[in-house]
Amino acid sequence: QVQLTESGGGSVQSGGSLTLACEVSGYAVGGYCLGWFRQAPGKEREGVAILDGNSMTTYADSVKGRFTLSLDKAKKTVYLRMDSLKPEDTAVYYCAADPRKYWLARPFTLREYHYWGEGTQVTVSS
């Protein structure tokens, strides 16, 4: 049973930075699709950054150049470094994973992920 536990959310001013962490338990990390989604109030959940089994990361256009996903296999943790934050980045951020998925043609498809964390709130004020 894979369990995902997010941490690191909080409140920050526009232009600031935060780093989210997602600890994976019950399975090794790496070699499958693992990453981050977010859901803003009144909006659908959307993909932010996904690492696949080829160690390639796909980023949403809205975060390219500002967000960086990284993996620490020893700590079994995937991180999302968020720089130059904007008010429109305000959302609940969710970690998602599916060890059965090595690669996805559309990595931001929600139904492809079997495991989800409970989410961590990120609030960016202007």
Tab-separated table of N, CA and C in Angstrom:
chain	number	residue	atom	x	y	z
A	1	GLN	N	0.845	-1.179	0.000
A	1	GLN	CA	0.000	0.000	0.000
A	1	GLN	C	0.887	1.239	0.000
A	2	VAL	N	0.740	2.050	-1.029
A	2	VAL	CA	1.522	3.269	-1.132
A	2	VAL	C	0.805	4.376	-0.363
A	3	GLN	N	1.545	5.089	0.437
A	3	GLN	CA	1.002	6.253	1.137
A	3	GLN	C	1.852	7.471	0.815
A	4	LEU	N	1.179	8.591	0.585
A	4	LEU	CA	1.845	9.832	0.237
A	4	LEU	C	1.495	10.883	1.279
A	5	THR	N	2.498	11.532	1.837
A	5	THR	CA	2.280	12.530	2.881
A	5	THR	C	2.976	13.826	2.496
A	6	GLU	N	2.169	14.856	2.235
A	6	GLU	CA	2.721	16.150	1.849
A	6	GLU	C	3.013	17.015	3.077
A	7	SER	N	3.966	17.923	2.899
A	7	SER	CA	4.268	18.926	3.919
A	7	SER	C	4.897	20.121	3.230
A	8	GLY	N	5.014	21.212	3.980
A	8	GLY	CA	5.722	22.382	3.466
A	8	GLY	C	4.858	23.513	2.977
A	9	GLY	N	3.544	23.329	2.990
A	9	GLY	CA	2.687	24.410	2.544
A	9	GLY	C	2.706	25.573	3.533
A	10	GLY	N	2.117	26.686	3.119
A	10	GLY	CA	2.053	27.847	3.987
A	10	GLY	C	1.638	29.078	3.228
A	11	SER	N	1.834	30.219	3.881
A	11	SER	CA	1.487	31.503	3.273
A	11	SER	C	2.747	32.279	2.955
A	12	VAL	N	2.762	32.912	1.799
A	12	VAL	CA	3.937	33.653	1.351
A	12	VAL	C	3.473	34.823	0.491
A	13	GLN	N	4.282	35.847	0.445
A	13	GLN	CA	3.950	36.984	-0.405
A	13	GLN	C	4.360	36.717	-1.844
A	14	SER	N	3.716	37.447	-2.734
A	14	SER	CA	4.039	37.328	-4.151
A	14	SER	C	5.534	37.549	-4.383
A	15	GLY	N	6.126	36.678	-5.193
A	15	GLY	CA	7.560	36.732	-5.444
A	15	GLY	C	8.376	35.862	-4.516
A	16	GLY	N	7.748	35.330	-3.506
A	16	GLY	CA	8.431	34.485	-2.541
A	16	GLY	C	8.593	33.049	-3.019
A	17	SER	N	9.136	32.225	-2.115
A	17	SER	CA	9.424	30.828	-2.435
A	17	SER	C	8.923	29.896	-1.347
A	18	LEU	N	8.598	28.686	-1.743
A	18	LEU	CA	8.240	27.608	-0.826
A	18	LEU	C	8.736	26.310	-1.430
A	19	THR	N	9.021	25.357	-0.560
A	19	THR	CA	9.352	24.018	-1.031
A	19	THR	C	8.409	23.019	-0.375
A	20	LEU	N	7.701	22.285	-1.200
A	20	LEU	CA	6.819	21.232	-0.724
A	20	LEU	C	7.558	19.902	-0.743
A	21	ALA	N	7.170	19.032	0.173
A	21	ALA	CA	7.766	17.700	0.228
A	21	ALA	C	6.654	16.659	0.246
A	22	CYS	N	6.901	15.549	-0.400
A	22	CYS	CA	5.968	14.422	-0.399
A	22	CYS	C	6.752	13.166	-0.054
A	23	GLU	N	6.486	12.652	1.128
A	23	GLU	CA	7.163	11.425	1.561
A	23	GLU	C	6.360	10.213	1.105
A	24	VAL	N	7.049	9.275	0.484
A	24	VAL	CA	6.415	8.066	-0.037
A	24	VAL	C	6.707	6.904	0.904
A	25	SER	N	5.676	6.224	1.336
A	25	SER	CA	5.868	5.026	2.152
A	25	SER	C	5.158	3.853	1.499
A	26	GLY	N	5.676	2.661	1.768
A	26	GLY	CA	5.068	1.464	1.230
A	26	GLY	C	5.579	1.048	-0.135
A	27	TYR	N	6.488	1.838	-0.702
A	27	TYR	CA	7.022	1.528	-2.027
A	27	TYR	C	8.280	2.341	-2.237
A	28	ALA	N	9.149	1.862	-3.104
A	28	ALA	CA	10.348	2.620	-3.453
A	28	ALA	C	9.963	3.824	-4.304
A	29	VAL	N	10.847	4.809	-4.371
A	29	VAL	CA	10.572	5.965	-5.222
A	29	VAL	C	11.436	5.893	-6.471
A	30	GLY	N	10.895	6.484	-7.531
A	30	GLY	CA	11.628	6.476	-8.790
A	30	GLY	C	11.224	5.311	-9.664
A	31	GLY	N	11.299	5.547	-10.984
A	31	GLY	CA	10.979	4.476	-11.913
A	31	GLY	C	9.521	4.393	-12.294
A	32	TYR	N	8.749	5.385	-11.891
A	32	TYR	CA	7.324	5.432	-12.244
A	32	TYR	C	6.848	6.876	-12.151
A	33	CYS	N	5.617	7.099	-12.581
A	33	CYS	CA	5.080	8.461	-12.582
A	33	CYS	C	4.730	8.900	-11.167
A	34	LEU	N	5.288	10.043	-10.807
A	34	LEU	CA	5.155	10.575	-9.447
A	34	LEU	C	5.284	12.085	-9.544
A	35	GLY	N	4.418	12.821	-8.841
A	35	GLY	CA	4.566	14.263	-8.898
A	35	GLY	C	3.449	15.010	-8.226
A	36	TRP	N	3.153	16.196	-8.782
A	36	TRP	CA	2.294	17.149	-8.106
A	36	TRP	C	1.149	17.649	-8.981
A	37	PHE	N	0.004	17.791	-8.317
A	37	PHE	CA	-1.166	18.454	-8.886
A	37	PHE	C	-1.568	19.571	-7.926
A	38	ARG	N	-2.471	20.425	-8.372
A	38	ARG	CA	-3.011	21.451	-7.484
A	38	ARG	C	-4.462	21.737	-7.840
A	39	GLN	N	-5.165	22.256	-6.838
A	39	GLN	CA	-6.560	22.611	-7.052
A	39	GLN	C	-6.845	23.932	-6.352
A	40	ALA	N	-7.173	24.925	-7.155
A	40	ALA	CA	-7.532	26.240	-6.633
A	40	ALA	C	-9.027	26.264	-6.332
A	41	PRO	N	-9.463	27.161	-5.452
A	41	PRO	CA	-10.890	27.239	-5.124
A	41	PRO	C	-11.748	27.443	-6.366
A	42	GLY	N	-12.758	26.601	-6.500
A	42	GLY	CA	-13.681	26.725	-7.620
A	42	GLY	C	-13.158	26.229	-8.943
A	43	LYS	N	-11.972	25.630	-8.934
A	43	LYS	CA	-11.383	25.151	-10.191
A	43	LYS	C	-11.113	23.654	-10.125
A	44	GLU	N	-10.905	23.062	-11.277
A	44	GLU	CA	-10.576	21.643	-11.337
A	44	GLU	C	-9.116	21.416	-10.946
A	45	ARG	N	-8.850	20.208	-10.479
A	45	ARG	CA	-7.480	19.849	-10.161
A	45	ARG	C	-6.665	19.789	-11.463
A	46	GLU	N	-5.462	20.319	-11.400
A	46	GLU	CA	-4.625	20.370	-12.593
A	46	GLU	C	-3.209	19.898	-12.298
A	47	GLY	N	-2.557	19.393	-13.311
A	47	GLY	CA	-1.191	18.934	-13.157
A	47	GLY	C	-0.213	20.078	-13.043
A	48	VAL	N	0.813	19.882	-12.228
A	48	VAL	CA	1.858	20.896	-12.024
A	48	VAL	C	3.205	20.370	-12.530
A	49	ALA	N	3.619	19.221	-12.022
A	49	ALA	CA	4.901	18.644	-12.426
A	49	ALA	C	4.878	17.148	-12.166
A	50	ILE	N	5.315	16.369	-13.152
A	50	ILE	CA	5.331	14.921	-13.032
A	50	ILE	C	6.679	14.382	-13.491
A	51	LEU	N	7.256	13.525	-12.663
A	51	LEU	CA	8.494	12.812	-12.986
A	51	LEU	C	8.119	11.410	-13.455
A	52	ASP	N	8.664	10.972	-14.605
A	52	ASP	CA	8.306	9.643	-15.091
A	52	ASP	C	9.451	8.654	-14.894
A	53	GLY	N	9.247	7.433	-15.378
A	53	GLY	CA	10.234	6.384	-15.203
A	53	GLY	C	11.531	6.609	-15.967
A	54	ASN	N	11.505	7.510	-16.941
A	54	ASN	CA	12.719	7.879	-17.678
A	54	ASN	C	13.475	9.024	-17.005
A	55	SER	N	13.018	9.398	-15.807
A	55	SER	CA	13.606	10.526	-15.062
A	55	SER	C	13.408	11.852	-15.782
A	56	MET	N	12.372	11.918	-16.599
A	56	MET	CA	12.017	13.155	-17.273
A	56	MET	C	10.868	13.806	-16.522
A	57	THR	N	10.935	15.120	-16.388
A	57	THR	CA	9.892	15.858	-15.687
A	57	THR	C	9.099	16.702	-16.676
A	58	THR	N	7.797	16.599	-16.576
A	58	THR	CA	6.890	17.436	-17.362
A	58	THR	C	6.322	18.504	-16.449
A	59	TYR	N	6.414	19.735	-16.894
A	59	TYR	CA	5.883	20.862	-16.113
A	59	TYR	C	4.712	21.497	-16.853
A	60	ALA	N	3.753	21.981	-16.089
A	60	ALA	CA	2.688	22.784	-16.678
A	60	ALA	C	3.302	24.085	-17.196
A	61	ASP	N	2.744	24.590	-18.295
A	61	ASP	CA	3.274	25.820	-18.880
A	61	ASP	C	3.275	26.967	-17.876
A	62	SER	N	2.277	26.977	-17.004
A	62	SER	CA	2.120	28.078	-16.059
A	62	SER	C	3.211	28.123	-14.997
A	63	VAL	N	3.957	27.039	-14.828
A	63	VAL	CA	4.979	27.006	-13.779
A	63	VAL	C	6.388	26.813	-14.331
A	64	LYS	N	6.517	26.614	-15.630
A	64	LYS	CA	7.847	26.396	-16.217
A	64	LYS	C	8.774	27.558	-15.905
A	65	GLY	N	9.979	27.226	-15.499
A	65	GLY	CA	10.964	28.248	-15.161
A	65	GLY	C	10.850	28.759	-13.743
A	66	ARG	N	9.774	28.408	-13.044
A	66	ARG	CA	9.582	28.867	-11.660
A	66	ARG	C	9.577	27.718	-10.668
A	67	PHE	N	9.047	26.569	-11.070
A	67	PHE	CA	8.948	25.414	-10.179
A	67	PHE	C	9.953	24.353	-10.617
A	68	THR	N	10.484	23.629	-9.619
A	68	THR	CA	11.431	22.556	-9.901
A	68	THR	C	11.102	21.340	-9.067
A	69	LEU	N	10.916	20.215	-9.723
A	69	LEU	CA	10.673	18.944	-9.025
A	69	LEU	C	12.003	18.225	-8.855
A	70	SER	N	12.199	17.646	-7.670
A	70	SER	CA	13.408	16.856	-7.437
A	70	SER	C	13.058	15.648	-6.581
A	71	LEU	N	13.962	14.667	-6.618
A	71	LEU	CA	13.711	13.398	-5.925
A	71	LEU	C	14.905	13.031	-5.065
A	72	ASP	N	14.633	12.647	-3.835
A	72	ASP	CA	15.672	12.127	-2.944
A	72	ASP	C	15.307	10.677	-2.649
A	73	LYS	N	15.992	9.764	-3.330
A	73	LYS	CA	15.631	8.351	-3.175
A	73	LYS	C	15.924	7.846	-1.775
A	74	ALA	N	16.992	8.342	-1.169
A	74	ALA	CA	17.351	7.878	0.172
A	74	ALA	C	16.276	8.256	1.187
A	75	LYS	N	15.692	9.433	1.008
A	75	LYS	CA	14.644	9.884	1.925
A	75	LYS	C	13.252	9.495	1.441
A	76	LYS	N	13.185	8.892	0.252
A	76	LYS	CA	11.903	8.500	-0.330
A	76	LYS	C	10.954	9.694	-0.391
A	77	THR	N	11.491	10.790	-0.848
A	77	THR	CA	10.743	12.036	-0.852
A	77	THR	C	10.897	12.745	-2.190
A	78	VAL	N	9.782	13.277	-2.690
A	78	VAL	CA	9.802	14.110	-3.880
A	78	VAL	C	9.473	15.535	-3.450
A	79	TYR	N	10.251	16.468	-3.980
A	79	TYR	CA	10.116	17.860	-3.597
A	79	TYR	C	9.588	18.695	-4.760
A	80	LEU	N	8.934	19.798	-4.412
A	80	LEU	CA	8.544	20.788	-5.403
A	80	LEU	C	9.018	22.137	-4.900
A	81	ARG	N	10.080	22.622	-5.501
A	81	ARG	CA	10.601	23.940	-5.174
A	81	ARG	C	9.831	24.950	-6.011
A	82	MET	N	9.222	25.934	-5.339
A	82	MET	CA	8.396	26.930	-6.017
A	82	MET	C	8.992	28.311	-5.790
A	83	ASP	N	9.448	28.932	-6.848
A	83	ASP	CA	10.024	30.280	-6.801
A	83	ASP	C	9.136	31.267	-7.552
A	84	SER	N	9.369	32.532	-7.285
A	84	SER	CA	8.613	33.597	-7.965
A	84	SER	C	7.114	33.330	-7.911
A	85	LEU	N	6.654	33.003	-6.732
A	85	LEU	CA	5.247	32.637	-6.575
A	85	LEU	C	4.328	33.809	-6.885
A	86	LYS	N	3.172	33.470	-7.446
A	86	LYS	CA	2.164	34.455	-7.833
A	86	LYS	C	0.857	34.142	-7.105
A	87	PRO	N	-0.006	35.125	-6.940
A	87	PRO	CA	-1.297	34.850	-6.288
A	87	PRO	C	-2.075	33.722	-6.979
A	88	GLU	N	-1.912	33.596	-8.283
A	88	GLU	CA	-2.635	32.537	-9.002
A	88	GLU	C	-2.071	31.142	-8.732
A	89	ASP	N	-0.982	31.057	-7.987
A	89	ASP	CA	-0.453	29.757	-7.561
A	89	ASP	C	-1.145	29.268	-6.291
A	90	THR	N	-1.994	30.103	-5.711
A	90	THR	CA	-2.728	29.713	-4.510
A	90	THR	C	-3.609	28.512	-4.802
A	91	ALA	N	-3.432	27.453	-4.010
A	91	ALA	CA	-4.164	26.210	-4.243
A	91	ALA	C	-3.803	25.211	-3.159
A	92	VAL	N	-4.554	24.128	-3.124
A	92	VAL	CA	-4.132	22.959	-2.367
A	92	VAL	C	-3.296	22.101	-3.309
A	93	TYR	N	-2.106	21.762	-2.876
A	93	TYR	CA	-1.177	20.984	-3.689
A	93	TYR	C	-1.198	19.526	-3.244
A	94	TYR	N	-1.369	18.634	-4.212
A	94	TYR	CA	-1.472	17.209	-3.946
A	94	TYR	C	-0.326	16.448	-4.595
A	95	CYS	N	0.172	15.483	-3.862
A	95	CYS	CA	1.140	14.543	-4.399
A	95	CYS	C	0.376	13.362	-4.993
A	96	ALA	N	0.834	12.850	-6.121
A	96	ALA	CA	0.169	11.732	-6.774
A	96	ALA	C	1.207	10.760	-7.304
A	97	ALA	N	0.836	9.484	-7.326
A	97	ALA	CA	1.774	8.470	-7.801
A	97	ALA	C	1.027	7.246	-8.296
A	98	ASP	N	1.656	6.534	-9.215
A	98	ASP	CA	1.164	5.221	-9.599
A	98	ASP	C	2.342	4.366	-10.065
A	99	PRO	N	2.790	3.445	-9.215
A	99	PRO	CA	3.940	2.599	-9.556
A	99	PRO	C	3.732	1.727	-10.788
A	100	ARG	N	2.485	1.581	-11.231
A	100	ARG	CA	2.230	0.775	-12.423
A	100	ARG	C	2.482	1.562	-13.713
A	101	LYS	N	2.669	2.855	-13.595
A	101	LYS	CA	2.796	3.732	-14.760
A	101	LYS	C	4.244	4.212	-14.914
A	102	TYR	N	4.953	3.624	-15.862
A	102	TYR	CA	6.341	4.018	-16.118
A	102	TYR	C	6.387	5.342	-16.868
A	103	TRP	N	5.466	5.487	-17.804
A	103	TRP	CA	5.416	6.691	-18.648
A	103	TRP	C	3.984	6.894	-19.086
A	104	LEU	N	3.584	8.146	-19.222
A	104	LEU	CA	2.246	8.468	-19.681
A	104	LEU	C	2.324	9.478	-20.816
A	105	ALA	N	1.556	9.228	-21.864
A	105	ALA	CA	1.512	10.183	-22.976
A	105	ALA	C	0.941	11.522	-22.493
A	106	ARG	N	0.009	11.432	-21.562
A	106	ARG	CA	-0.598	12.629	-20.967
A	106	ARG	C	-0.427	12.554	-19.465
A	107	PRO	N	0.700	12.984	-18.939
A	107	PRO	CA	1.017	12.780	-17.529
A	107	PRO	C	0.135	13.554	-16.560
A	108	PHE	N	-0.639	14.507	-17.038
A	108	PHE	CA	-1.498	15.288	-16.146
A	108	PHE	C	-2.939	14.767	-16.119
A	109	THR	N	-3.140	13.545	-16.556
A	109	THR	CA	-4.465	12.943	-16.530
A	109	THR	C	-4.723	12.365	-15.144
A	110	LEU	N	-5.677	12.937	-14.432
A	110	LEU	CA	-5.906	12.579	-13.034
A	110	LEU	C	-6.219	11.096	-12.856
A	111	ARG	N	-7.020	10.534	-13.700
A	111	ARG	CA	-7.471	9.155	-13.484
A	111	ARG	C	-6.348	8.141	-13.643
A	112	GLU	N	-5.199	8.562	-14.129
A	112	GLU	CA	-4.054	7.647	-14.285
A	112	GLU	C	-3.357	7.365	-12.952
A	113	TYR	N	-3.680	8.134	-11.939
A	113	TYR	CA	-2.959	8.010	-10.670
A	113	TYR	C	-3.831	7.346	-9.619
A	114	HIS	N	-3.336	6.267	-9.069
A	114	HIS	CA	-4.115	5.509	-8.087
A	114	HIS	C	-3.927	6.033	-6.669
A	115	TYR	N	-2.772	6.631	-6.407
A	115	TYR	CA	-2.458	7.056	-5.043
A	115	TYR	C	-2.340	8.583	-4.964
A	116	TRP	N	-2.956	9.125	-3.918
A	116	TRP	CA	-2.963	10.570	-3.699
A	116	TRP	C	-2.708	10.896	-2.243
A	117	GLY	N	-2.024	12.011	-2.007
A	117	GLY	CA	-1.915	12.522	-0.662
A	117	GLY	C	-3.132	13.337	-0.298
A	118	GLU	N	-3.155	13.832	0.930
A	118	GLU	CA	-4.297	14.610	1.390
A	118	GLU	C	-4.202	16.080	1.024
A	119	GLY	N	-3.041	16.522	0.603
A	119	GLY	CA	-2.890	17.893	0.150
A	119	GLY	C	-2.311	18.817	1.195
A	120	THR	N	-1.678	19.876	0.706
A	120	THR	CA	-1.143	20.915	1.576
A	120	THR	C	-1.463	22.272	0.947
A	121	GLN	N	-1.910	23.201	1.779
A	121	GLN	CA	-2.380	24.497	1.285
A	121	GLN	C	-1.201	25.440	1.038
A	122	VAL	N	-1.239	26.081	-0.114
A	122	VAL	CA	-0.286	27.142	-0.445
A	122	VAL	C	-1.094	28.402	-0.743
A	123	THR	N	-0.784	29.471	-0.025
A	123	THR	CA	-1.477	30.740	-0.221
A	123	THR	C	-0.459	31.819	-0.544
A	124	VAL	N	-0.659	32.489	-1.669
A	124	VAL	CA	0.249	33.550	-2.100
A	124	VAL	C	-0.529	34.858	-2.113
A	125	SER	N	-0.078	35.812	-1.321
A	125	SER	CA	-0.764	37.101	-1.240
A	125	SER	C	-0.039	38.140	-2.098
A	126	SER	N	-0.822	39.068	-2.610
A	126	SER	CA	-0.241	40.098	-3.484
A	126	SER	C	0.281	41.282	-2.692
